Tab-separated table of C-alpha atoms in Angstrom:
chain	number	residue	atom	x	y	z
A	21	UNK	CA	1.302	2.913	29.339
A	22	UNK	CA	2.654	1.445	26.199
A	23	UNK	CA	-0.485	-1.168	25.697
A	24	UNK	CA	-3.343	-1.840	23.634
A	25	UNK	CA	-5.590	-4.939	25.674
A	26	UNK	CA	-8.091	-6.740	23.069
A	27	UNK	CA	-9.935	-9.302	23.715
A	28	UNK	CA	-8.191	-12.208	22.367
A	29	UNK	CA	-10.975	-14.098	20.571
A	30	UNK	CA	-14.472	-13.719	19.811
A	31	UNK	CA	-17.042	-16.045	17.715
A	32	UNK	CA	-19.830	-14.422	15.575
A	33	UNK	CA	-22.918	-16.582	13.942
A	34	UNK	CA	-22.946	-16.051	10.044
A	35	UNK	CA	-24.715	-12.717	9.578
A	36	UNK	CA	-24.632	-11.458	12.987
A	37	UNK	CA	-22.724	-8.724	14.890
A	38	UNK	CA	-19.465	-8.491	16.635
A	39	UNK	CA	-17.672	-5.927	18.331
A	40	UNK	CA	-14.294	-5.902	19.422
A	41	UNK	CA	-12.376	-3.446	21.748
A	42	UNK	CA	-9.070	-2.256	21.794
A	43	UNK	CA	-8.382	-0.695	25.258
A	44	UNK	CA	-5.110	1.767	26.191
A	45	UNK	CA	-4.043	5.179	27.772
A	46	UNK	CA	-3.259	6.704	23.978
A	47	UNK	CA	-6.608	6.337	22.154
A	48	UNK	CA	-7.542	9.299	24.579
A	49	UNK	CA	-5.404	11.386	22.022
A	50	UNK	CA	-4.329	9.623	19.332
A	51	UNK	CA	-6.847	8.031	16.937
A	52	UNK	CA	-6.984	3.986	16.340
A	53	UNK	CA	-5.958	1.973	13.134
A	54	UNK	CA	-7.584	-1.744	12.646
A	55	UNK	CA	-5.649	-4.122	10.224
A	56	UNK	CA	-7.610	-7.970	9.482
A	57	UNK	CA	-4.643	-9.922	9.146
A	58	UNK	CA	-5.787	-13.896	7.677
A	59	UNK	CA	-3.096	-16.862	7.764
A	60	UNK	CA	-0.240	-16.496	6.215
A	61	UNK	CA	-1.296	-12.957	4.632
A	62	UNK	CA	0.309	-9.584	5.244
A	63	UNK	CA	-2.099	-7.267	7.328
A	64	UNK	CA	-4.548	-5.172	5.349
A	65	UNK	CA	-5.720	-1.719	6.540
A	66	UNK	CA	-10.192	-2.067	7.263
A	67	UNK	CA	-9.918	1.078	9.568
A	68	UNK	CA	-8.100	4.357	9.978
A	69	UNK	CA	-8.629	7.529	11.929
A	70	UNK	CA	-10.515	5.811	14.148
A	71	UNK	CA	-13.317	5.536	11.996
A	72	UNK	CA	-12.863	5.298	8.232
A	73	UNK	CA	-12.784	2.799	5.489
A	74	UNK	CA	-10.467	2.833	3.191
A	75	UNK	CA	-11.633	2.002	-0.569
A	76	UNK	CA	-12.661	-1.519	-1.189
A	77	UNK	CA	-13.128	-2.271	2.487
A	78	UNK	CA	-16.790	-3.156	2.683
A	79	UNK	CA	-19.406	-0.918	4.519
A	80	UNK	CA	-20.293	-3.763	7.212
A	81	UNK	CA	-16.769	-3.130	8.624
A	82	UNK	CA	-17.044	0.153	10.792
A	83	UNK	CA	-15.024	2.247	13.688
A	84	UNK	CA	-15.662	3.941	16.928
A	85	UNK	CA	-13.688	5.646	19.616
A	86	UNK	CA	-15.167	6.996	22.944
A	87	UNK	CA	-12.407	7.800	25.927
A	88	UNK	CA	-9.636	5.233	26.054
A	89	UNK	CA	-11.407	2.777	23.696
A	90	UNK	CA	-11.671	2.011	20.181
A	91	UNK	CA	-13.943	-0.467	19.009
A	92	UNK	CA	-14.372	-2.301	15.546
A	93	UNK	CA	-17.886	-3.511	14.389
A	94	UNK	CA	-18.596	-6.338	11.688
A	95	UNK	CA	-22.015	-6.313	10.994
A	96	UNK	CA	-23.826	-9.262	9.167
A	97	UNK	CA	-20.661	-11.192	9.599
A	98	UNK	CA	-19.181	-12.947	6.258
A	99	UNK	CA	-17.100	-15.592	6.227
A	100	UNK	CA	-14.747	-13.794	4.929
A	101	UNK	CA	-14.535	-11.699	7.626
A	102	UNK	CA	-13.212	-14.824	9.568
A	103	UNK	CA	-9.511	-13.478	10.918
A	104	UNK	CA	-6.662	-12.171	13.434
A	105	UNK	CA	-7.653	-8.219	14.048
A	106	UNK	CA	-5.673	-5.768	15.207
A	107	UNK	CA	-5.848	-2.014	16.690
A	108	UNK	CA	-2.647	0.144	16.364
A	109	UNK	CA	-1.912	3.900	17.780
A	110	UNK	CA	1.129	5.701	19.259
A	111	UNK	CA	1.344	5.277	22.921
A	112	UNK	CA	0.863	8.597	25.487
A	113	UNK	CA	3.922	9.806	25.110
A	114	UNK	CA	3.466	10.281	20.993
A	115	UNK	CA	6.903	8.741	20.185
A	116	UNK	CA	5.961	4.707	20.258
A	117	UNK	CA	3.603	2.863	18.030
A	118	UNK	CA	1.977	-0.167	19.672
A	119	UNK	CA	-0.001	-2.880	18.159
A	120	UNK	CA	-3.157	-3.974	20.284
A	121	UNK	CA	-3.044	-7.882	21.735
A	122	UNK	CA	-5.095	-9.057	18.397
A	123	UNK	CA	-8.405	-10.639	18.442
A	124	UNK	CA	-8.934	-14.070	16.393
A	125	UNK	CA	-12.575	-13.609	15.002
A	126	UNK	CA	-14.723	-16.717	14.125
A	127	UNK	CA	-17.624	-16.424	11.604
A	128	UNK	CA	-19.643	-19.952	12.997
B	14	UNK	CA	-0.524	0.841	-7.631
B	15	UNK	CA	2.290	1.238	-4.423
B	16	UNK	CA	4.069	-1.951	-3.865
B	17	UNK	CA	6.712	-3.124	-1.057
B	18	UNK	CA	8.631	-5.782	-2.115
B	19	UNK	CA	10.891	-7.475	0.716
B	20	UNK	CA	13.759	-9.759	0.550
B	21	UNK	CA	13.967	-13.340	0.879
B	22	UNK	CA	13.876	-15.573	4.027
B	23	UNK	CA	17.165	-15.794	5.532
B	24	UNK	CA	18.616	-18.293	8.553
B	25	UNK	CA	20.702	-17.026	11.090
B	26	UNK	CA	22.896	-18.007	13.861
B	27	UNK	CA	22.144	-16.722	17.793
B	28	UNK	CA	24.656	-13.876	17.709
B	29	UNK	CA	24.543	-12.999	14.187
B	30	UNK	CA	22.908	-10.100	12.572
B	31	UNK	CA	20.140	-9.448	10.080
B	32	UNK	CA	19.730	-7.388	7.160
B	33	UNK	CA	16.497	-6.887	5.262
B	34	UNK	CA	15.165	-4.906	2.663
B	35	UNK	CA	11.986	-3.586	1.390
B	36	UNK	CA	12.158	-1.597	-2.305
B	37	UNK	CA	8.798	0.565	-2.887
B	38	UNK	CA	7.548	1.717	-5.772
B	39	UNK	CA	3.895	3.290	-7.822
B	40	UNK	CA	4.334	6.185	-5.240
B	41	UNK	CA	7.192	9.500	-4.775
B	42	UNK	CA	9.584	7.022	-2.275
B	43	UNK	CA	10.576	10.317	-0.456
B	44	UNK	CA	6.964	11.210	0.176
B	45	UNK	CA	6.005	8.279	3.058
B	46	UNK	CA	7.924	7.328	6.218
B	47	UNK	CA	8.083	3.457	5.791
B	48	UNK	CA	8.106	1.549	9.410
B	49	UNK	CA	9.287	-2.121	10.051
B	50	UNK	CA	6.955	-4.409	11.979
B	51	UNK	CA	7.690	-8.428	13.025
B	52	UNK	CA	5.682	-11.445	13.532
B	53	UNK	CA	6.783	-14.023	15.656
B	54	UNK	CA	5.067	-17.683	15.286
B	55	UNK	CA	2.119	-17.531	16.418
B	56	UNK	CA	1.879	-14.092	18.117
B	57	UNK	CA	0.896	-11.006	16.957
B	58	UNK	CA	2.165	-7.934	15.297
B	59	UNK	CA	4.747	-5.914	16.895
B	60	UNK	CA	6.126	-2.657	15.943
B	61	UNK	CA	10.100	-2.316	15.344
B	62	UNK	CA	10.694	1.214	14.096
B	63	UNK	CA	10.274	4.015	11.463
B	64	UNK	CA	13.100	5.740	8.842
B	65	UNK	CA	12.377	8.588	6.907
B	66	UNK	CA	13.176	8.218	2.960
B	67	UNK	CA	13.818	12.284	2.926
B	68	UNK	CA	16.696	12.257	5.460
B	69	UNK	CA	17.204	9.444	7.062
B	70	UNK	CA	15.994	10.321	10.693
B	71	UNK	CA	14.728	7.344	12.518
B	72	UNK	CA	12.798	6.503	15.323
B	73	UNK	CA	13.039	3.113	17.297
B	74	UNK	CA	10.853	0.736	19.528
B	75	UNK	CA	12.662	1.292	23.200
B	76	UNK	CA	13.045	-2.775	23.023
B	77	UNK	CA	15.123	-2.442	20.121
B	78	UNK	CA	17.308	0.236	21.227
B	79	UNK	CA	20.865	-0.636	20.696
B	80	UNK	CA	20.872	-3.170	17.716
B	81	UNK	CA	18.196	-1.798	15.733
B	82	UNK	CA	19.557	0.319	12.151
B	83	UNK	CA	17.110	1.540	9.793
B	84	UNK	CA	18.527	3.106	6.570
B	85	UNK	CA	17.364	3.991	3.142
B	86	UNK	CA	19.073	4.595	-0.488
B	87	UNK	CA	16.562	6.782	-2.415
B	88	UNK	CA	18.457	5.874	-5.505
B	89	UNK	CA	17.148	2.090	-5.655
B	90	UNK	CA	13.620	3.292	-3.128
B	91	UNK	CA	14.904	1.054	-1.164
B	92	UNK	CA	14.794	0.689	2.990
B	93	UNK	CA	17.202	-1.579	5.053
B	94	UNK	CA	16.794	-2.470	8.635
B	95	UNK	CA	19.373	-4.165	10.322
B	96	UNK	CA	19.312	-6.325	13.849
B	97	UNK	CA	21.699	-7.520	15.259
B	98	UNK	CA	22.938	-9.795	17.916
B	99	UNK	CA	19.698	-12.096	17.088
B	100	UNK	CA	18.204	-14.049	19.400
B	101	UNK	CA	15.969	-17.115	19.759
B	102	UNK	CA	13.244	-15.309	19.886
B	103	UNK	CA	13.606	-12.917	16.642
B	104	UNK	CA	12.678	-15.543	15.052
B	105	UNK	CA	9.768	-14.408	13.172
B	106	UNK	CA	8.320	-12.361	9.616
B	107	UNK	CA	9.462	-9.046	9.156
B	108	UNK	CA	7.233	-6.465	7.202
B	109	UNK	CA	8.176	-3.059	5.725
B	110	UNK	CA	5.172	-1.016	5.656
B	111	UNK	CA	4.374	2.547	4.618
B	112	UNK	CA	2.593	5.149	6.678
B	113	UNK	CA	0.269	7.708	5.796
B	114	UNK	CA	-1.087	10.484	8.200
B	115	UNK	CA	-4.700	11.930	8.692
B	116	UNK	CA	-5.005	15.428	10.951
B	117	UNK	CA	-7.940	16.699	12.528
B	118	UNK	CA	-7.926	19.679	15.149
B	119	UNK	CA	-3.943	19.740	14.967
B	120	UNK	CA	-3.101	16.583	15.839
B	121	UNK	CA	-1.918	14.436	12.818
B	122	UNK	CA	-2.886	10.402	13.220
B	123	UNK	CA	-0.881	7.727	11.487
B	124	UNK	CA	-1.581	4.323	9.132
B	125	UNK	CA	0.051	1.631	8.067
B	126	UNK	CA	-1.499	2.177	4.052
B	127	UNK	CA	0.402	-0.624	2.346
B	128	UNK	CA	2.616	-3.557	3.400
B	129	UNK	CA	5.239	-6.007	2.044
B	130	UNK	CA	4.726	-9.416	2.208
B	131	UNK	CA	6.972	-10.074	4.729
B	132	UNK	CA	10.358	-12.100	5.109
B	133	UNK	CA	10.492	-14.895	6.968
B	134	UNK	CA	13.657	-14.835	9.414
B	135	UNK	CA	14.677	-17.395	11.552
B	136	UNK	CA	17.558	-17.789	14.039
B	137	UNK	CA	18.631	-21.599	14.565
């Protein structure tokens, strides 16, 4: 399968937790990137390797993986935080990147 | 600091092709495999391809196969891709990104470090 399933939207009180999923066939061997993408922005890179931050990214943004599912937790939500995420991998086959569905995240 | 800059919005006719470019610099251009992703109005991200600076050995999304071209000139750091017979429905941003790789127990994982800031392409 060539397809990362997220949830499409999720809401989050201010200071709270959210976790979203990124579901597909290729996270059982190939790790997950996350990118926070806000309107009319490029992405920007919050995860890699399925669970590291790259500098600058704050600590309340973390990474899992377990079997065929990645998973991205924002913890004490910001407002900031407020934005379109999105998991990416390589597909089974190794060849393919895919980009998950994308999950709009709102900080209430 | 690595920057991607792209070039500027273009409009296209149905049938028509595409050409955009992305020149990189603050990093060795040779170094990184830069990939091409798109954004159409309102949807999300969606991965086009990959070219190798050092070479010139690409790999394409299967959706693209056919009218996809992915080039680069290391003496301006500069990557082109090139679509063509454009649709409705490529209608959307275009960003050159780089890639970056992480390995653990032999198997080497892939980022998407730094992007441009996208070109805006629309076929009217």
């Amino acid at each position: 399968s060539s397809e990362l399933t997220q949830d499409p939207a999720v809401s989050v009180a201010l200071g709270q937790t959210v976790r979203i999923t990124c579901q597909g066939d290729g996270l059982g061997r190939f790790y997950a990137s996350w990118y926070q993408q806000k309107p009319g922005q490029a992405p920007t890179l919050v995860v890699y390797g399925n669970d590291k931050r790259p500098s600058g990214i704050p600590d309340r943004i973390s990474g899992s993986s377990s079997g065929n599912t990645a998973s991205l937790t924002i913890a004490g939500a910001q407002a900031e935080d407020e934005a379109d995420y999105y998991c990416n991998s390589r597909d089974s086959s190794g060849n393919q990147y895919v980009f998950g569905t994308g999950t709009k995240v709102t900080v209430l | 600091q690595v920057q991607l800059v792209s070039s500027g919005s273009e409009v296209k006719k149905p049938g028509a092709s595409m050409k955009v470019s992305c020149k990189a610099s603050g990093y060795n251009f040779i170094s990184y495999h830069l990939h091409w992703v798109r954004q159409a109005p309102g949807h999300g991200l969606e991965w086009l391809g990959t070219v190798n600076p050092h070479g010139g050995s690409t790999t394409y999304a299967q959706t693209f196969q056919g009218r996809l071209t992915m080039t680069t000139d290391t003496s301006t750091s500069t990557v082109n891709m090139e679509l063509s017979g454009l649709k409705f429905e490529d209608t959307a941003v275009y960003y050159c990104t780089r890639v970056r790789s992480y390995c653990s127990n032999g198997v080497c994982h892939y980022y998407f470090d730094s992007w441009g800031q996208g070109t805006l392409v629309t076929v009217s």
